[in-house]
Amino acid sequence: MPPLPLHPEQPAVADPLFLYGQRFDSRLMLGTARYPSPATLREAVLSARPAMLTASLRRQSASAEAANGSQDNTFWALLQELGVPVLPNTAGCHSAQEALATSHMAREVFNTDWIKLELIGDDYTLQPDTLNLVGVADRLIRDGFKVLPYCTDDLVLCQRLVDVGCQAVMPWAAPIGTGKGPINPHALQTLRERLDVPLIVDAGLGRPSHACTVLEWGFDAVLLNTAVALSPQPVQMAQAFAHAVQAGRQAYLAGVMQEQASAQPSTPVLGTPFWHHA
């Protein structure tokens, strides 16, 4: 079955996103977990038109059998039908060796060199293992992967990931699934000022306004899952995030006004006649 037409009425956007030299006409990426049904996921994707869809190898562990016809795999068939580029992730990996092995298996299963590198260091906060993340990213890049590493907003960590060859990094706004939005604006804005690679905010966004805000700051894209999948209306929420991302990017390109310490008149008063009543 040919892929579904996600952009039937729209030409390619004038401000595309480039990652590892590949063009994407959206700055929104969506996860595929926890939707109430495959049909809802399908409609959300068609509504939001994301650049990529993340998928866990663990969820697709049966894809080999499905390909041989021994097991029905509706989810895998849906991903193929939608025709949106798949970004496999290493969700749930707690060791360097586990992340490396999962990445190589994902390349075979999904037939792609793209990988979202997740290496969890703490089960409670799901914070990345910042001590081992750079080494794993380095190894995967040398193995030919296009690595998008999920990381914290630590400047030194992100710089080291760039140093070993990551052409984009994915700092969190807040811990996964919290929906708190950017809890450390200063750190995120410092990353944008200091790093000259695409920055994708991954994890912790709960509202479309959160996505709009980080795009206004100059971030290049966002990746989210829970805020859409667990919404009472996932399809409408996916579309809301898509609009918010576009609005934030347009505001950044246009130039957001600087805050002022005191009120400033929006209508000039110089030369305006004043009427006096007797």
mmCIF file of C-alpha atoms in Angstrom:
data_model
loop_
_atom_site.group_PDB
_atom_site.id
_atom_site.type_symbol
_atom_site.label_atom_id
_atom_site.label_comp_id
_atom_site.label_asym_id
_atom_site.label_seq_id
_atom_site.Cartn_x
_atom_site.Cartn_y
_atom_site.Cartn_z
ATOM 1 C CA MET A 1 0.000 0.000 0.000
ATOM 2 C CA PRO A 2 1.427 3.432 -0.900
ATOM 3 C CA PRO A 3 1.998 5.915 1.925
ATOM 4 C CA LEU A 4 -0.903 8.165 2.832
ATOM 5 C CA PRO A 5 -0.616 11.729 1.472
ATOM 6 C CA LEU A 6 0.192 13.833 4.526
ATOM 7 C CA HIS A 7 0.564 17.108 2.629
ATOM 8 C CA PRO A 8 -1.965 16.870 -0.225
ATOM 9 C CA GLU A 9 -2.788 20.574 -0.348
ATOM 10 C CA GLN A 10 0.438 22.216 0.831
ATOM 11 C CA PRO A 11 3.695 22.863 -1.018
ATOM 12 C CA ALA A 12 7.026 22.356 0.723
ATOM 13 C CA VAL A 13 7.534 24.923 3.434
ATOM 14 C CA ALA A 14 9.904 27.831 2.855
ATOM 15 C CA ASP A 15 11.682 27.290 6.187
ATOM 16 C CA PRO A 16 12.521 23.579 6.377
ATOM 17 C CA LEU A 17 14.424 21.806 9.133
ATOM 18 C CA PHE A 18 17.665 20.068 8.199
ATOM 19 C CA LEU A 19 19.079 17.235 10.309
ATOM 20 C CA TYR A 20 22.202 15.402 9.167
ATOM 21 C CA GLY A 21 21.645 16.945 5.742
ATOM 22 C CA GLN A 22 18.100 15.621 5.390
ATOM 23 C CA ARG A 23 15.212 18.018 4.855
ATOM 24 C CA PHE A 24 12.040 17.946 6.947
ATOM 25 C CA ASP A 25 9.041 20.174 6.302
ATOM 26 C CA SER A 26 7.838 20.101 9.912
ATOM 27 C CA ARG A 27 9.441 21.039 13.215
ATOM 28 C CA LEU A 28 7.226 18.739 15.260
ATOM 29 C CA MET A 29 8.091 15.133 16.085
ATOM 30 C CA LEU A 30 5.635 12.777 17.744
ATOM 31 C CA GLY A 31 5.953 9.666 19.841
ATOM 32 C CA THR A 32 3.699 6.712 19.119
ATOM 33 C CA ALA A 33 3.104 5.207 22.567
ATOM 34 C CA ARG A 34 0.061 5.276 24.874
ATOM 35 C CA TYR A 35 -2.540 6.338 22.330
ATOM 36 C CA PRO A 36 -5.997 4.921 23.060
ATOM 37 C CA SER A 37 -6.086 3.113 19.708
ATOM 38 C CA PRO A 38 -4.168 2.750 16.436
ATOM 39 C CA ALA A 39 -6.965 4.678 14.734
ATOM 40 C CA THR A 40 -6.436 7.625 17.075
ATOM 41 C CA LEU A 41 -2.697 7.563 16.443
ATOM 42 C CA ARG A 42 -3.349 7.535 12.713
ATOM 43 C CA GLU A 43 -5.675 10.540 12.883
ATOM 44 C CA ALA A 44 -3.293 12.445 15.141
ATOM 45 C CA VAL A 45 -0.447 11.936 12.695
ATOM 46 C CA LEU A 46 -2.571 13.007 9.750
ATOM 47 C CA SER A 47 -3.685 16.069 11.697
ATOM 48 C CA ALA A 48 -0.243 17.192 12.878
ATOM 49 C CA ARG A 49 1.889 16.122 9.885
ATOM 50 C CA PRO A 50 5.055 15.540 11.970
ATOM 51 C CA ALA A 51 8.570 15.308 10.612
ATOM 52 C CA MET A 52 9.277 11.962 12.284
ATOM 53 C CA LEU A 53 7.612 9.372 14.493
ATOM 54 C CA THR A 54 9.519 7.762 17.328
ATOM 55 C CA ALA A 55 9.069 4.060 17.943
ATOM 56 C CA SER A 56 10.553 1.688 20.482
ATOM 57 C CA LEU A 57 12.253 -1.483 19.351
ATOM 58 C CA ARG A 58 10.743 -3.274 22.331
ATOM 59 C CA ARG A 59 7.281 -2.528 21.025
ATOM 60 C CA GLN A 60 8.341 -3.881 17.670
ATOM 61 C CA SER A 61 10.087 -7.007 18.955
ATOM 62 C CA ALA A 62 7.581 -9.116 17.055
ATOM 63 C CA SER A 63 8.026 -7.328 13.748
ATOM 64 C CA ALA A 64 10.224 -10.080 12.339
ATOM 65 C CA GLU A 65 7.500 -12.653 12.896
ATOM 66 C CA ALA A 66 4.934 -10.239 11.518
ATOM 67 C CA ALA A 67 6.976 -9.783 8.372
ATOM 68 C CA ASN A 68 6.926 -13.552 7.903
ATOM 69 C CA GLY A 69 3.183 -13.670 8.313
ATOM 70 C CA SER A 70 3.241 -15.578 11.569
ATOM 71 C CA GLN A 71 1.766 -12.734 13.640
ATOM 72 C CA ASP A 72 -0.442 -9.759 12.881
ATOM 73 C CA ASN A 73 1.301 -6.506 13.754
ATOM 74 C CA THR A 74 -1.153 -3.681 13.293
ATOM 75 C CA PHE A 75 1.129 -1.030 14.721
ATOM 76 C CA TRP A 76 4.026 -1.825 12.385
ATOM 77 C CA ALA A 77 1.672 -1.909 9.412
ATOM 78 C CA LEU A 78 0.301 1.485 10.434
ATOM 79 C CA LEU A 79 3.773 3.049 10.527
ATOM 80 C CA GLN A 80 4.476 1.751 7.046
ATOM 81 C CA GLU A 81 1.099 2.975 5.797
ATOM 82 C CA LEU A 82 1.580 6.502 7.123
ATOM 83 C CA GLY A 83 4.885 6.873 5.319
ATOM 84 C CA VAL A 84 6.352 9.204 7.967
ATOM 85 C CA PRO A 85 10.075 8.671 8.672
ATOM 86 C CA VAL A 86 10.542 6.493 11.740
ATOM 87 C CA LEU A 87 12.990 7.477 14.462
ATOM 88 C CA PRO A 88 13.744 4.348 16.525
ATOM 89 C CA ASN A 89 14.653 4.955 20.137
ATOM 90 C CA THR A 90 16.517 3.049 22.805
ATOM 91 C CA ALA A 91 13.907 3.689 25.492
ATOM 92 C CA GLY A 92 14.428 1.688 28.645
ATOM 93 C CA CYS A 93 18.146 1.069 28.146
ATOM 94 C CA HIS A 94 20.159 1.432 31.355
ATOM 95 C CA SER A 95 23.637 0.405 30.222
ATOM 96 C CA ALA A 96 25.943 1.389 27.414
ATOM 97 C CA GLN A 97 26.046 -2.154 26.034
ATOM 98 C CA GLU A 98 22.259 -2.418 26.077
ATOM 99 C CA ALA A 99 21.893 0.865 24.204
ATOM 100 C CA LEU A 100 24.460 -0.164 21.603
ATOM 101 C CA ALA A 101 22.864 -3.558 21.034
ATOM 102 C CA THR A 102 19.369 -2.081 20.826
ATOM 103 C CA SER A 103 20.513 0.534 18.308
ATOM 104 C CA HIS A 104 21.982 -2.086 15.994
ATOM 105 C CA MET A 105 18.872 -4.248 16.240
ATOM 106 C CA ALA A 106 16.693 -1.196 15.545
ATOM 107 C CA ARG A 107 18.680 -0.456 12.393
ATOM 108 C CA GLU A 108 17.862 -3.927 11.092
ATOM 109 C CA VAL A 109 14.200 -3.900 12.129
ATOM 110 C CA PHE A 110 13.353 -0.384 10.945
ATOM 111 C CA ASN A 111 15.859 -0.263 8.080
ATOM 112 C CA THR A 112 17.210 3.158 9.062
ATOM 113 C CA ASP A 113 20.425 4.681 10.381
ATOM 114 C CA TRP A 114 18.487 7.184 12.518
ATOM 115 C CA ILE A 115 18.434 6.559 16.253
ATOM 116 C CA LYS A 116 17.135 8.509 19.211
ATOM 117 C CA LEU A 117 19.652 7.626 21.878
ATOM 118 C CA GLU A 118 18.183 7.232 25.351
ATOM 119 C CA LEU A 119 20.437 5.980 28.135
ATOM 120 C CA ILE A 120 18.623 6.163 31.448
ATOM 121 C CA GLY A 121 20.625 6.834 34.585
ATOM 122 C CA ASP A 122 17.857 7.185 37.164
ATOM 123 C CA ASP A 123 14.614 5.213 37.255
ATOM 124 C CA TYR A 124 12.709 7.811 39.272
ATOM 125 C CA THR A 125 13.355 10.913 37.149
ATOM 126 C CA LEU A 126 14.309 9.043 33.960
ATOM 127 C CA GLN A 127 17.259 11.409 33.780
ATOM 128 C CA PRO A 128 19.842 10.456 31.158
ATOM 129 C CA ASP A 129 23.084 8.820 32.237
ATOM 130 C CA THR A 130 25.234 11.857 31.611
ATOM 131 C CA LEU A 131 28.462 10.020 32.464
ATOM 132 C CA ASN A 132 28.142 7.395 29.723
ATOM 133 C CA LEU A 133 25.950 9.099 27.129
ATOM 134 C CA VAL A 134 28.789 10.771 25.219
ATOM 135 C CA GLY A 135 30.760 7.546 24.875
ATOM 136 C CA VAL A 136 27.769 5.653 23.496
ATOM 137 C CA ALA A 137 26.960 8.460 21.070
ATOM 138 C CA ASP A 138 30.576 8.479 19.897
ATOM 139 C CA ARG A 139 30.508 4.745 19.221
ATOM 140 C CA LEU A 140 27.195 4.883 17.356
ATOM 141 C CA ILE A 141 28.347 7.749 15.153
ATOM 142 C CA ARG A 142 31.484 5.800 14.267
ATOM 143 C CA ASP A 143 29.185 2.876 13.431
ATOM 144 C CA GLY A 144 27.349 5.040 10.895
ATOM 145 C CA PHE A 145 24.285 6.107 12.881
ATOM 146 C CA LYS A 146 22.581 9.490 12.730
ATOM 147 C CA VAL A 147 22.321 10.022 16.457
ATOM 148 C CA LEU A 148 19.790 12.278 18.152
ATOM 149 C CA PRO A 149 20.735 12.052 21.840
ATOM 150 C CA TYR A 150 18.198 12.681 24.576
ATOM 151 C CA CYS A 151 20.027 14.661 27.252
ATOM 152 C CA THR A 152 19.655 17.209 30.010
ATOM 153 C CA ASP A 153 20.094 20.948 29.551
ATOM 154 C CA ASP A 154 23.700 20.823 30.800
ATOM 155 C CA LEU A 155 25.839 22.959 28.498
ATOM 156 C CA VAL A 156 29.036 20.939 28.885
ATOM 157 C CA LEU A 157 27.268 17.645 28.197
ATOM 158 C CA CYS A 158 25.600 19.013 25.074
ATOM 159 C CA GLN A 159 28.883 20.489 23.846
ATOM 160 C CA ARG A 160 30.643 17.130 24.303
ATOM 161 C CA LEU A 161 27.904 15.421 22.286
ATOM 162 C CA VAL A 162 28.501 17.906 19.487
ATOM 163 C CA ASP A 163 32.263 17.387 19.787
ATOM 164 C CA VAL A 164 31.958 13.632 19.119
ATOM 165 C CA GLY A 165 29.863 14.252 15.997
ATOM 166 C CA CYS A 166 26.220 14.647 16.987
ATOM 167 C CA GLN A 167 24.794 17.085 14.457
ATOM 168 C CA ALA A 168 21.809 17.802 16.719
ATOM 169 C CA VAL A 169 21.045 17.325 20.402
ATOM 170 C CA MET A 170 17.769 16.875 22.275
ATOM 171 C CA PRO A 171 17.773 18.507 25.724
ATOM 172 C CA TRP A 172 14.788 18.051 27.996
ATOM 173 C CA ALA A 173 12.503 20.848 29.121
ATOM 174 C CA ALA A 174 11.526 18.835 32.208
ATOM 175 C CA PRO A 175 11.565 15.149 33.199
ATOM 176 C CA ILE A 176 9.730 12.808 30.832
ATOM 177 C CA GLY A 177 5.970 12.793 31.179
ATOM 178 C CA THR A 178 5.734 15.630 33.706
ATOM 179 C CA GLY A 179 4.259 18.239 31.362
ATOM 180 C CA LYS A 180 5.859 21.007 33.406
ATOM 181 C CA GLY A 181 7.279 22.846 30.415
ATOM 182 C CA PRO A 182 10.687 24.571 30.484
ATOM 183 C CA ILE A 183 11.696 24.483 34.153
ATOM 184 C CA ASN A 184 15.123 26.038 33.545
ATOM 185 C CA PRO A 185 14.708 28.755 30.903
ATOM 186 C CA HIS A 186 18.165 30.197 31.549
ATOM 187 C CA ALA A 187 19.912 26.892 30.856
ATOM 188 C CA LEU A 188 17.917 26.270 27.683
ATOM 189 C CA GLN A 189 18.493 29.769 26.359
ATOM 190 C CA THR A 190 22.198 29.441 27.131
ATOM 191 C CA LEU A 191 22.300 26.277 25.035
ATOM 192 C CA ARG A 192 20.699 28.130 22.138
ATOM 193 C CA GLU A 193 23.194 30.954 22.412
ATOM 194 C CA ARG A 194 26.268 28.725 22.632
ATOM 195 C CA LEU A 195 25.609 25.753 20.333
ATOM 196 C CA ASP A 196 25.541 26.078 16.567
ATOM 197 C CA VAL A 197 23.621 22.876 15.798
ATOM 198 C CA PRO A 198 19.898 22.100 15.633
ATOM 199 C CA LEU A 199 18.406 21.816 19.121
ATOM 200 C CA ILE A 200 15.251 19.766 19.630
ATOM 201 C CA VAL A 201 13.437 20.058 22.952
ATOM 202 C CA ASP A 202 12.533 16.537 23.984
ATOM 203 C CA ALA A 203 10.472 15.627 27.060
ATOM 204 C CA GLY A 204 8.514 17.598 29.602
ATOM 205 C CA LEU A 205 6.330 19.718 27.315
ATOM 206 C CA GLY A 206 2.712 19.657 28.416
ATOM 207 C CA ARG A 207 0.974 22.489 26.580
ATOM 208 C CA PRO A 208 1.118 23.903 23.053
ATOM 209 C CA SER A 209 2.233 27.194 24.619
ATOM 210 C CA HIS A 210 5.355 25.400 25.932
ATOM 211 C CA ALA A 211 6.250 24.369 22.401
ATOM 212 C CA CYS A 212 5.586 27.863 21.081
ATOM 213 C CA THR A 213 7.831 29.347 23.768
ATOM 214 C CA VAL A 214 10.907 27.234 23.029
ATOM 215 C CA LEU A 215 10.519 27.826 19.295
ATOM 216 C CA GLU A 216 10.367 31.564 20.018
ATOM 217 C CA TRP A 217 13.689 31.157 21.848
ATOM 218 C CA GLY A 218 15.226 29.776 18.664
ATOM 219 C CA PHE A 219 14.998 26.051 19.246
ATOM 220 C CA ASP A 220 14.611 24.173 16.007
ATOM 221 C CA ALA A 221 11.977 21.565 16.824
ATOM 222 C CA VAL A 222 10.179 19.706 19.596
ATOM 223 C CA LEU A 223 9.491 16.053 20.246
ATOM 224 C CA LEU A 224 6.599 15.021 22.465
ATOM 225 C CA ASN A 225 4.339 12.104 23.216
ATOM 226 C CA THR A 226 2.455 12.152 26.514
ATOM 227 C CA ALA A 227 0.907 15.598 26.066
ATOM 228 C CA VAL A 228 -0.834 14.396 22.913
ATOM 229 C CA ALA A 229 -1.404 10.696 23.561
ATOM 230 C CA LEU A 230 -3.011 11.178 27.003
ATOM 231 C CA SER A 231 -5.084 14.206 26.062
ATOM 232 C CA PRO A 232 -8.855 13.613 26.159
ATOM 233 C CA GLN A 233 -8.800 14.625 22.472
ATOM 234 C CA PRO A 234 -5.425 13.497 21.041
ATOM 235 C CA VAL A 235 -6.188 14.454 17.449
ATOM 236 C CA GLN A 236 -7.119 18.027 18.310
ATOM 237 C CA MET A 237 -4.160 18.317 20.670
ATOM 238 C CA ALA A 238 -1.743 17.082 18.002
ATOM 239 C CA GLN A 239 -3.028 19.750 15.649
ATOM 240 C CA ALA A 240 -2.764 22.390 18.389
ATOM 241 C CA PHE A 241 0.897 21.531 18.929
ATOM 242 C CA ALA A 242 1.543 21.681 15.194
ATOM 243 C CA HIS A 243 0.069 25.188 15.024
ATOM 244 C CA ALA A 244 2.006 26.252 18.141
ATOM 245 C CA VAL A 245 5.294 25.101 16.634
ATOM 246 C CA GLN A 246 4.601 27.053 13.456
ATOM 247 C CA ALA A 247 3.646 30.161 15.427
ATOM 248 C CA GLY A 248 6.752 29.980 17.596
ATOM 249 C CA ARG A 249 9.050 29.572 14.628
ATOM 250 C CA GLN A 250 7.436 32.449 12.739
ATOM 251 C CA ALA A 251 7.740 34.666 15.811
ATOM 252 C CA TYR A 252 11.431 33.807 16.152
ATOM 253 C CA LEU A 253 12.105 34.606 12.506
ATOM 254 C CA ALA A 254 10.106 37.819 12.699
ATOM 255 C CA GLY A 255 11.876 38.997 15.839
ATOM 256 C CA VAL A 256 10.115 39.111 19.188
ATOM 257 C CA MET A 257 9.991 42.563 20.828
ATOM 258 C CA GLN A 258 12.203 43.215 23.822
ATOM 259 C CA GLU A 259 10.542 43.540 27.208
ATOM 260 C CA GLN A 260 10.415 47.052 28.648
ATOM 261 C CA ALA A 261 10.728 48.104 32.284
ATOM 262 C CA SER A 262 7.793 50.520 32.055
ATOM 263 C CA ALA A 263 4.740 51.190 29.955
ATOM 264 C CA GLN A 264 5.354 52.435 26.434
ATOM 265 C CA PRO A 265 2.601 54.136 24.383
ATOM 266 C CA SER A 266 1.560 52.166 21.355
ATOM 267 C CA THR A 267 0.175 55.308 19.722
ATOM 268 C CA PRO A 268 2.575 58.277 19.316
ATOM 269 C CA VAL A 269 1.452 61.432 21.139
ATOM 270 C CA LEU A 270 4.026 63.878 19.740
ATOM 271 C CA GLY A 271 2.212 66.464 17.646
ATOM 272 C CA THR A 272 -1.220 65.197 18.659
ATOM 273 C CA PRO A 273 -3.649 68.077 19.368
ATOM 274 C CA PHE A 274 -5.122 68.148 22.860
ATOM 275 C CA TRP A 275 -8.653 69.393 23.376
ATOM 276 C CA HIS A 276 -9.356 71.475 26.426
ATOM 277 C CA HIS A 277 -12.789 71.990 27.827
ATOM 278 C CA ALA A 278 -13.753 75.243 29.458
#
